[in-house]
Coordinates of C-alpha atoms and ligand atoms in Angstrom, one line a residue:
M1 CA 51.8 266.7 155.2
D2 CA 49.2 268.0 157.5
I3 CA 48.4 265.3 159.8
R4 CA 45.5 264.9 161.6
I5 CA 44.6 262.3 164.0
F6 CA 41.3 260.9 165.6
K7 CA 39.3 258.5 168.2
N8 CA 38.4 256.4 165.1
E9 CA 36.8 255.6 161.8
Q10 CA 33.5 257.2 162.7
E11 CA 35.0 260.6 163.4
I12 CA 37.3 261.0 160.6
G13 CA 34.4 259.6 158.6
V14 CA 33.4 263.4 160.0
A15 CA 36.5 265.3 159.0
A16 CA 37.1 264.2 156.1
G17 CA 33.4 264.2 154.4
Q18 CA 33.2 267.6 155.5
L19 CA 36.2 268.8 153.8
F20 CA 34.9 267.1 150.8
C21 CA 31.2 268.4 151.1
E22 CA 32.9 271.9 151.8
F23 CA 35.2 271.9 148.9
V24 CA 32.3 271.3 146.2
K25 CA 29.8 273.9 147.9
E26 CA 33.0 276.7 146.8
K27 CA 33.7 274.6 143.7
P28 CA 30.8 273.1 142.1
E29 CA 32.2 271.7 139.1
C30 CA 35.3 270.8 140.6
V31 CA 37.2 267.5 139.8
L32 CA 37.6 264.7 142.7
G33 CA 39.8 261.4 142.6
L34 CA 38.0 258.5 144.5
A35 CA 38.9 255.7 146.0
T36 CA 37.7 252.2 146.7
G37 CA 38.5 250.1 149.5
A38 CA 37.1 250.1 153.5
T39 CA 38.8 253.3 154.6
P40 CA 36.7 255.6 152.9
V41 CA 33.2 254.2 153.3
P42 CA 32.2 256.2 156.7
T43 CA 33.6 259.3 154.4
Y44 CA 31.9 258.2 151.4
N45 CA 28.6 257.9 154.2
Y46 CA 29.2 261.2 155.5
M47 CA 28.4 262.7 151.7
A48 CA 25.7 260.9 151.2
A49 CA 23.7 261.7 154.5
Q50 CA 24.6 265.8 154.0
Y51 CA 23.6 265.1 150.5
A52 CA 20.4 263.4 151.9
E53 CA 19.6 266.1 154.6
G54 CA 19.6 269.0 151.6
N55 CA 22.9 270.5 152.7
V56 CA 25.7 269.9 149.4
S57 CA 25.1 268.6 145.6
F58 CA 27.3 266.8 143.5
K59 CA 25.5 267.4 140.3
D60 CA 28.2 269.5 138.5
I61 CA 30.9 267.6 140.1
T62 CA 33.5 265.1 138.1
T63 CA 35.3 261.8 138.9
F64 CA 37.7 260.2 138.2
N65 CA 38.3 256.4 140.0
L66 CA 42.0 255.7 141.1
D67 CA 42.1 251.7 139.4
E68 CA 39.8 248.8 138.4
Y69 CA 40.4 245.2 138.3
C70 CA 41.6 243.6 134.9
D71 CA 39.8 240.4 133.9
L72 CA 36.0 241.4 136.0
P73 CA 32.9 242.4 134.1
K74 CA 32.5 245.9 134.7
E75 CA 29.0 245.1 136.3
H76 CA 30.8 241.8 138.7
K77 CA 30.3 243.1 142.6
N78 CA 33.5 242.9 143.2
S79 CA 34.4 246.0 140.1
Y80 CA 35.6 249.2 142.0
Y81 CA 32.8 250.4 139.3
S82 CA 29.8 248.9 141.1
F83 CA 31.8 249.5 144.5
M84 CA 31.2 253.4 144.2
F85 CA 27.9 253.3 142.7
E86 CA 26.7 250.9 146.0
N87 CA 28.7 252.9 148.8
L88 CA 28.4 256.7 146.7
F89 CA 27.1 257.5 143.8
S90 CA 23.6 255.4 144.0
K91 CA 23.2 258.2 146.8
I92 CA 24.2 261.2 145.9
D93 CA 22.9 263.8 142.4
V94 CA 26.5 262.9 140.6
N95 CA 25.9 262.4 136.5
P96 CA 26.8 259.3 135.6
E97 CA 28.1 260.6 132.5
N98 CA 30.5 262.8 134.4
V99 CA 32.1 259.8 136.7
N100 CA 35.0 257.9 135.5
F101 CA 36.6 254.9 135.5
L102 CA 40.2 253.2 134.1
D103 CA 39.2 250.1 131.8
G104 CA 39.9 247.2 133.9
N105 CA 39.0 244.8 130.3
T106 CA 40.8 247.0 128.2
T107 CA 43.4 244.8 125.5
D108 CA 45.2 247.7 125.4
P109 CA 46.3 249.1 128.7
E110 CA 48.9 252.0 126.7
A111 CA 46.1 253.2 125.1
E112 CA 43.8 253.3 128.3
S113 CA 45.9 255.0 130.1
A114 CA 46.3 258.1 127.4
R115 CA 43.3 258.2 127.3
Y116 CA 42.8 258.5 131.2
A117 CA 45.7 260.9 131.7
E118 CA 43.6 263.3 128.6
A119 CA 40.4 262.8 130.4
I120 CA 41.7 264.2 133.4
A121 CA 43.6 267.2 131.8
S122 CA 40.8 267.6 129.6
K123 CA 38.6 268.9 132.7
G124 CA 41.8 270.4 134.3
G125 CA 43.3 267.6 136.5
I126 CA 42.0 266.5 139.8
D127 CA 40.8 268.9 142.5
V128 CA 41.6 266.7 145.6
Q129 CA 42.7 262.7 145.7
L130 CA 41.1 260.5 148.2
L131 CA 43.7 257.8 148.5
G132 CA 43.4 255.2 150.8
I133 CA 46.6 253.3 151.3
G134 CA 47.8 249.2 151.3
R135 CA 49.1 247.7 154.0
N136 CA 52.3 247.5 152.2
G137 CA 51.9 251.3 151.5
H138 CA 51.0 250.8 148.0
I139 CA 48.7 253.9 147.0
A140 CA 45.7 252.7 144.3
F141 CA 47.4 249.9 143.1
N142 CA 50.8 250.8 142.9
E143 CA 52.7 248.4 144.7
P144 CA 56.3 248.5 146.1
A145 CA 58.7 248.3 142.7
D146 CA 61.8 249.6 142.5
A147 CA 60.6 252.9 141.0
F148 CA 58.0 255.4 141.2
T149 CA 55.2 255.2 137.9
G150 CA 54.0 257.6 135.6
E151 CA 50.6 257.7 134.2
S152 CA 48.2 254.6 134.3
F153 CA 49.3 251.1 133.6
K154 CA 48.4 247.6 134.2
I155 CA 50.4 246.2 136.9
A156 CA 50.5 242.1 138.4
L157 CA 49.1 242.6 142.1
T158 CA 51.7 241.3 144.9
Q159 CA 51.1 238.6 147.7
S160 CA 50.0 241.5 150.3
T161 CA 47.7 242.8 148.1
I162 CA 45.7 239.9 147.1
D163 CA 45.9 238.0 150.7
A164 CA 44.1 241.7 151.8
N165 CA 40.9 241.9 149.2
S166 CA 40.5 238.0 148.3
I167 CA 38.3 238.1 151.1
Y168 CA 36.0 240.0 149.3
F169 CA 35.2 237.7 146.6
D170 CA 33.5 234.7 147.8
D171 CA 32.9 233.3 144.1
I172 CA 35.8 233.9 141.9
P173 CA 39.3 234.0 142.5
M174 CA 40.4 237.1 142.7
P175 CA 42.1 239.2 140.3
R176 CA 45.7 238.7 139.4
Y177 CA 46.4 242.2 137.7
A178 CA 44.2 245.3 138.0
M179 CA 44.8 249.3 136.0
T180 CA 46.0 251.7 138.4
M181 CA 46.7 256.1 137.8
G182 CA 50.4 255.8 138.5
I183 CA 52.4 257.3 141.0
G184 CA 52.5 260.7 138.5
S185 CA 49.2 260.8 138.0
I186 CA 48.1 260.7 141.5
M187 CA 51.2 263.6 142.4
K188 CA 49.4 265.6 140.1
A189 CA 46.2 266.4 142.0
K190 CA 46.5 270.0 143.2
K191 CA 45.6 268.7 147.1
I192 CA 45.7 265.3 148.4
V193 CA 43.7 263.7 151.3
L194 CA 44.5 260.8 152.4
I195 CA 43.4 258.5 155.5
A196 CA 44.6 255.8 157.0
T197 CA 42.8 253.3 159.9
G198 CA 43.6 250.8 161.7
S199 CA 46.7 249.1 163.3
S200 CA 47.6 246.4 159.9
K201 CA 48.0 250.2 159.0
A202 CA 50.5 251.3 161.7
E203 CA 53.6 250.7 159.9
A204 CA 53.2 251.5 156.3
V205 CA 52.0 255.0 158.1
K206 CA 55.2 255.8 159.8
G207 CA 57.3 255.0 156.3
M208 CA 55.7 257.2 154.3
I209 CA 55.2 260.3 157.1
K210 CA 58.9 259.5 158.6
G211 CA 60.6 256.9 156.5
E212 CA 62.7 257.7 153.4
V213 CA 61.2 258.4 150.5
T214 CA 61.0 255.3 148.5
P215 CA 59.7 253.5 145.7
Q216 CA 59.0 250.3 148.1
L217 CA 57.2 252.4 150.6
P218 CA 55.2 254.0 147.7
A219 CA 52.7 256.3 149.6
S220 CA 56.1 257.8 151.1
I221 CA 56.2 259.9 147.5
L222 CA 53.2 262.2 149.2
Q223 CA 56.1 263.9 151.2
Q224 CA 57.2 265.1 147.6
H225 CA 53.5 266.8 147.9
D226 CA 53.0 270.3 148.9
D227 CA 49.5 270.0 150.0
V228 CA 48.5 266.5 151.4
V229 CA 46.4 265.7 154.4
I230 CA 46.0 262.5 155.9
F231 CA 43.5 261.2 158.2
L232 CA 44.5 258.8 160.5
D233 CA 43.1 257.1 163.2
E234 CA 44.3 256.0 167.3
A235 CA 45.5 252.6 165.6
A236 CA 46.9 253.8 162.8
A237 CA 48.9 256.3 163.8
A238 CA 50.4 254.0 166.9
L239 CA 54.2 253.5 166.1
L240 CA 54.0 257.6 165.2
Ligands
GLP1 C1 43.0 248.4 147.7 C2 43.1 249.7 146.6 C3 43.6 251.2 147.1 C4 43.1 251.2 148.8 C5 44.0 249.9 149.5 C6 44.0 250.0 151.2 O1 43.8 247.8 146.9 N1 43.5 249.9 144.9 O2 43.1 252.0 146.8 O3 43.8 252.8 149.4 O4 43.9 248.7 148.8 O5 42.3 249.3 151.4 P1 41.1 249.2 152.4 O6 40.9 250.8 152.4 O7 39.9 248.3 152.3 O8 41.9 248.8 153.5

């Protein structure tokens, strides 16, 4: 694991944003795996600013998002689809036809999982996958469990995740289920970039890097990937 520690989330936004921009400049038709949550926002801001300044174009990239809430219209302001357009896609020249999401409203999660796996494979796999981490060590929506997951699937969210994310839902109750890429699909990415900021992530970060590899702390599986870059601020790195 290549662990890089920065003062604060703004500095990480620049460093991680640079990594993505440089990658896109080198491989304009690359496939990016993207994440939602508060953590990647400074990175997305940097990418959007670089585009606005004419330093990089995203017109040929393809993206796959990690996860999506179930039982929430795609157009709702809290869907991850809306999040990505608000925070990144509307600010860069990505072709909307090349952005991909799991369908949280599918009536057939298994068929949806197969569709997503095929779509990723047809593009040659994910070149760089961006990840955040939950307070309980989840990545995407892979919650602590008895076994590591495989391809995409439908999951019941844990109370820890509901507590953390319900602050964003001011009009309706937060969905209790989500469709998420599984650990197996995430581990297929050629390169993984994980960002963690703030003291609420310190315990999970310690387990991910120094603990045993266990599905009870899903991010610990990243110890077994051979190209992982971890960006931490000082608060998230405090227990290392
Ligand atoms: C969410 C998402 C994850 C994200 C994590 C942390 O539930 N499914 O992809 O990494 O929780 O979110 P935040 O960055 O807001 O702390």
